[in-house]
Coordinates of C-alpha atoms in Angstrom, one line a residue:
X1 CA 0.0 0.0 0.0
X2 CA 1.2 3.6 -0.5
X3 CA 2.5 5.4 2.5
X4 CA 0.7 8.7 1.8
X5 CA -2.9 9.7 0.8
X6 CA -1.6 12.2 -1.8
X7 CA 1.4 12.9 -3.9
X8 CA 2.1 16.3 -5.5
X9 CA 2.2 17.3 -9.1
X10 CA 3.1 21.0 -9.2
X11 CA 0.3 22.8 -7.4
X12 CA -2.0 19.9 -7.6
X13 CA -2.5 16.9 -5.3
X14 CA -2.8 13.5 -6.8
X15 CA -4.6 10.9 -4.7
X16 CA -3.1 7.4 -4.1
X17 CA -5.2 4.2 -3.5
X18 CA -5.3 5.1 0.2
X19 CA -7.6 8.0 -0.6
X20 CA -10.4 5.9 -2.3
X21 CA -13.8 6.1 -0.8
X22 CA -16.4 3.6 0.4
X23 CA -19.6 5.0 -1.2
X24 CA -18.9 5.1 -5.0
X25 CA -16.2 3.8 -7.2
X26 CA -13.7 6.3 -8.5
X27 CA -14.2 8.8 -5.7
X28 CA -12.3 9.8 -2.6
X29 CA -13.2 9.3 1.1
X30 CA -14.2 12.1 3.4
X31 CA -11.0 11.5 5.3
X32 CA -8.9 12.1 2.2
X33 CA -10.7 15.4 1.4
X34 CA -10.6 16.7 4.9
X35 CA -7.0 15.8 5.6
X36 CA -5.9 17.6 2.4
X37 CA -7.7 20.7 3.5
X38 CA -6.2 20.5 6.9
X39 CA -2.7 19.9 5.4
X40 CA -2.9 23.1 3.4
X41 CA -4.3 25.2 6.3
X42 CA -1.5 24.0 8.5
X43 CA 1.2 24.5 5.9
X44 CA 0.1 28.0 5.0
X45 CA -1.1 29.7 8.2
X46 CA -0.3 27.8 11.4
X47 CA 2.6 28.9 13.6
X48 CA 3.8 28.2 17.1
X49 CA 1.4 29.3 19.7
X50 CA -1.7 29.1 17.5
X51 CA -4.2 26.4 18.3
X52 CA -6.8 25.3 15.7
X53 CA -9.7 25.5 18.1
X54 CA -12.3 24.8 15.4
X55 CA -11.8 22.9 12.2
X56 CA -15.0 22.4 10.2
X57 CA -15.4 20.6 6.9
X58 CA -18.4 20.8 4.5
X59 CA -18.4 17.8 2.1
X60 CA -20.4 19.1 -0.8
X61 CA -19.9 16.3 -3.3
X62 CA -17.7 13.2 -3.6
X63 CA -14.4 14.3 -5.1
X64 CA -13.2 12.2 -8.1
X65 CA -10.0 10.3 -7.7
X66 CA -8.0 12.7 -9.9
X67 CA -5.7 15.7 -9.3
X68 CA -7.1 18.2 -6.9
X69 CA -6.5 21.9 -6.2
X70 CA -6.8 23.7 -2.9
X71 CA -7.3 27.5 -2.6
X72 CA -6.9 29.2 0.8
X73 CA -8.2 32.6 2.0
X74 CA -7.4 34.4 5.2
X75 CA -10.7 35.9 6.4
X76 CA -9.5 37.5 9.5
X77 CA -6.0 37.9 11.0
X78 CA -6.1 39.6 14.4
X79 CA -3.7 39.6 17.3
X80 CA -5.2 36.6 19.1
X81 CA -7.6 35.2 16.6
X82 CA -7.3 34.0 13.0
X83 CA -9.9 32.7 10.6
X84 CA -9.1 30.9 7.3
X85 CA -11.1 29.1 4.6
X86 CA -9.8 26.5 2.2
X87 CA -11.6 25.1 -0.8
X88 CA -11.0 21.8 -2.6
X89 CA -11.8 21.6 -6.3
X90 CA -11.6 19.1 -9.2
X91 CA -11.8 20.4 -12.7
X92 CA -13.0 23.7 -11.4
X93 CA -15.9 22.2 -9.4
X94 CA -16.0 22.8 -5.7
X95 CA -16.0 19.5 -3.8
X96 CA -15.4 20.4 -0.1
X97 CA -14.7 23.5 2.0
X98 CA -13.1 23.9 5.4
X99 CA -13.0 26.8 7.8
X100 CA -10.5 26.9 10.6
X101 CA -10.4 29.3 13.6
X102 CA -7.1 29.6 15.3
X103 CA -6.6 31.1 18.7
X104 CA -3.3 32.2 20.2
X105 CA -2.3 30.6 23.5
X106 CA -2.2 32.9 26.6
X107 CA -2.2 32.9 30.4
X108 CA -4.7 30.5 32.0
X109 CA -7.2 32.4 34.3
X110 CA -6.5 32.2 38.1
X111 CA -10.1 31.2 38.9
X112 CA -10.4 27.4 38.7
X113 CA -13.0 26.0 36.3
X114 CA -14.4 22.5 36.3
X115 CA -12.9 20.3 33.5
X116 CA -14.0 17.1 32.0
X117 CA -12.6 14.1 33.8
X118 CA -10.0 11.8 32.2
X119 CA -11.2 9.0 29.9
X120 CA -11.4 5.8 31.9
X121 CA -10.4 3.6 28.9
X122 CA -7.4 1.4 29.2
X123 CA -4.3 2.5 27.1
X124 CA -4.1 1.2 23.5
X125 CA -0.9 -0.8 24.0
X126 CA -2.8 -3.5 25.9
X127 CA -5.7 -3.8 23.5
X128 CA -6.2 -6.1 20.5
X129 CA -6.2 -4.5 17.1
X130 CA -9.5 -4.7 15.2
X131 CA -8.4 -4.3 11.6
X132 CA -6.6 -1.8 9.4
X133 CA -8.3 1.0 7.4
X134 CA -5.6 1.3 4.8
X135 CA -2.7 1.9 7.1
X136 CA -4.8 3.0 10.0
X137 CA -4.8 0.8 13.2
X138 CA -8.0 0.6 15.3
X139 CA -8.1 -0.9 18.7
X140 CA -11.6 -1.1 20.2
X141 CA -12.0 -0.5 23.9
X142 CA -14.0 -3.2 25.8
X143 CA -17.5 -2.2 26.5
X144 CA -17.4 -3.1 30.2
X145 CA -14.8 -0.3 30.8
X146 CA -17.3 2.3 29.8
X147 CA -19.3 4.0 32.6
X148 CA -22.4 4.3 30.4
X149 CA -22.4 0.6 29.4
X150 CA -25.8 -1.1 29.4
X151 CA -26.6 -4.7 28.7
X152 CA -28.1 -5.7 25.3
X153 CA -31.6 -6.0 26.7
X154 CA -31.6 -2.2 27.4
X155 CA -30.9 -1.1 23.8
X156 CA -33.7 0.2 21.6
X157 CA -35.0 -1.7 18.6
X158 CA -33.5 0.9 16.2
X159 CA -30.0 -0.1 17.4
X160 CA -30.4 -3.8 16.5
X161 CA -31.2 -4.0 12.8
X162 CA -30.6 -7.2 10.8
X163 CA -27.6 -8.1 8.7
X164 CA -29.7 -8.2 5.5
X165 CA -30.7 -4.5 5.6
X166 CA -28.7 -1.6 4.1
X167 CA -25.1 -1.2 3.4
X168 CA -22.3 -3.4 4.7
X169 CA -20.3 -2.5 7.8
X170 CA -17.1 -0.4 7.7
X171 CA -16.3 -0.8 11.4
X172 CA -16.1 -4.5 12.1
X173 CA -16.8 -5.8 15.6
X174 CA -16.9 -3.1 18.2
X175 CA -18.7 -2.5 21.5
X176 CA -22.5 -1.9 21.5
X177 CA -23.5 1.7 20.6
X178 CA -23.9 2.9 24.2
X179 CA -20.2 2.0 24.8
X180 CA -18.7 2.3 21.4
X181 CA -15.1 3.6 21.7
X182 CA -11.7 2.9 20.1
X183 CA -8.1 4.1 20.0
X184 CA -7.0 5.0 16.5
X185 CA -3.5 5.4 15.0
X186 CA -3.0 6.6 11.4
X187 CA 0.4 5.4 10.2
X188 CA 0.5 7.3 6.9
X189 CA 1.4 10.8 5.6
X190 CA -1.3 13.0 4.2
X191 CA 1.1 14.3 1.5
X192 CA 4.2 12.3 0.5
X193 CA 7.3 13.7 2.0
X194 CA 5.6 15.5 4.9
X195 CA 5.5 13.6 8.2
X196 CA 2.2 13.5 9.9
X197 CA 1.8 16.3 12.5
X198 CA -0.4 16.3 15.6
X199 CA -3.0 18.5 13.8
X200 CA -2.7 16.4 10.7
X201 CA -3.5 13.3 12.7
X202 CA -6.8 15.0 13.8
X203 CA -7.6 16.2 10.2
X204 CA -7.0 12.7 8.8
X205 CA -9.0 10.8 11.3
X206 CA -11.9 13.1 12.3
X207 CA -14.2 11.7 9.6
X208 CA -14.0 8.4 11.6
X209 CA -16.6 10.1 13.9
X210 CA -19.3 9.4 11.2
X211 CA -19.1 5.6 11.0
X212 CA -18.6 5.5 14.8
X213 CA -21.7 7.5 15.4
X214 CA -24.0 6.5 12.5
X215 CA -23.3 2.8 12.0
X216 CA -25.7 0.1 13.2
X217 CA -24.4 -3.2 14.4
X218 CA -24.4 -4.5 10.8
X219 CA -23.7 -1.6 8.5
X220 CA -23.8 2.1 7.8
X221 CA -26.6 3.8 5.9
X222 CA -25.7 7.4 6.5
X223 CA -23.0 9.4 4.7
X224 CA -21.8 12.5 6.6
X225 CA -22.1 15.9 4.9
X226 CA -19.8 17.6 7.4
X227 CA -17.9 17.4 10.6
X228 CA -16.7 20.0 13.1
X229 CA -13.8 19.5 15.5
X230 CA -13.3 21.6 18.6
X231 CA -9.9 21.4 20.3
X232 CA -8.5 23.2 23.4
X233 CA -5.0 22.0 22.6
X234 CA -3.0 19.9 20.1
X235 CA -2.8 16.1 20.7
X236 CA 0.3 14.4 22.0
X237 CA 1.4 10.9 21.1
X238 CA 0.5 8.8 18.2
X239 CA -2.9 7.6 19.4
X240 CA -6.3 9.3 19.3
X241 CA -9.2 8.0 21.4
X242 CA -12.7 8.2 19.8
X243 CA -15.8 7.8 22.1
X244 CA -19.3 7.8 20.7
X245 CA -21.4 10.2 22.8
X246 CA -24.6 10.5 20.8
X247 CA -26.6 9.7 17.6
X248 CA -30.0 11.1 16.6
X249 CA -31.8 10.4 13.3
X250 CA -35.2 10.7 11.7
X251 CA -36.5 11.0 8.1
X252 CA -33.0 10.1 6.7
X253 CA -31.1 12.9 8.5
X254 CA -28.7 12.2 11.3
X255 CA -26.6 14.1 13.9
X256 CA -23.8 12.5 15.9
X257 CA -21.3 13.5 18.5
X258 CA -18.0 12.0 19.6
X259 CA -15.6 12.9 22.4
X260 CA -11.9 13.0 21.4
X261 CA -9.1 11.9 23.7
X262 CA -5.3 11.3 23.6
X263 CA -3.1 9.5 26.1
X264 CA -2.7 12.8 28.0
X265 CA -6.5 13.2 28.6
X266 CA -9.6 14.8 27.1
X267 CA -8.8 16.7 23.9
X268 CA -12.1 18.0 22.3
X269 CA -15.3 17.1 20.6
X270 CA -16.5 16.2 17.1
X271 CA -20.0 16.8 15.8
X272 CA -21.1 15.3 12.5
X273 CA -24.2 15.6 10.3
X274 CA -25.3 12.9 7.8
X275 CA -28.0 11.8 5.4
X276 CA -29.1 8.4 4.3
X277 CA -27.5 6.9 1.2
X278 CA -27.2 3.6 -0.6
X279 CA -23.8 2.5 -1.6
X280 CA -23.0 2.2 -5.3
X281 CA -21.0 -0.8 -6.4

């Protein structure tokens, strides 16, 4: 397998096989599109002391697996706050757009403020790997370690489904929805020749929040139209912990939420919108 999602050709980015998507042949995954937008934002505007406190991606259409261009605009550049927009296009057609708000680090207030407690999940080193998503490694966290864990008899009928309905699974075997959580490590570069950065790790894997939040036990029938990551700091280490915290859906529209962790503690949140879709073979 390739070791990067994209290679460069002048100002264009050429996707490798790692960028191929699930929903339609000849298209790219949401992770590929989002990671490229994040790569350009970090390359062009990030600097020491700036934290990407909000990274939101609108996925407007499935990008074809062909050379892509990314344009970036700085919408605001103040002393403590910066706002940028990046657009991803193929043959002049807009496929995805990202906005990123960056805040400059400063002194923590003296008054103590309650903070989210540490994730009670065991570290990834002692867990069994599930499978590889390209070169990603996923290690599910056992359900009985989750404080919200409920036995199977307490699930709703909507969470059960049957294997014959809808699209096939993309997750494999994981904990039940009330306790669905996993450590994830992406062992690839976004663009060849550029080692994966802490923010790049988030940009590359944040789309994982959609299958985590919107999959049934047997498959996924929702494709996400966006995601928004909120961070209070950059991650440390090579692992990110994803914890499903909510899914709501009706009339083919879904909203999901995940908490994001790293080995040092709580990192942020990811919200994701989706709509129902049948996979094309």
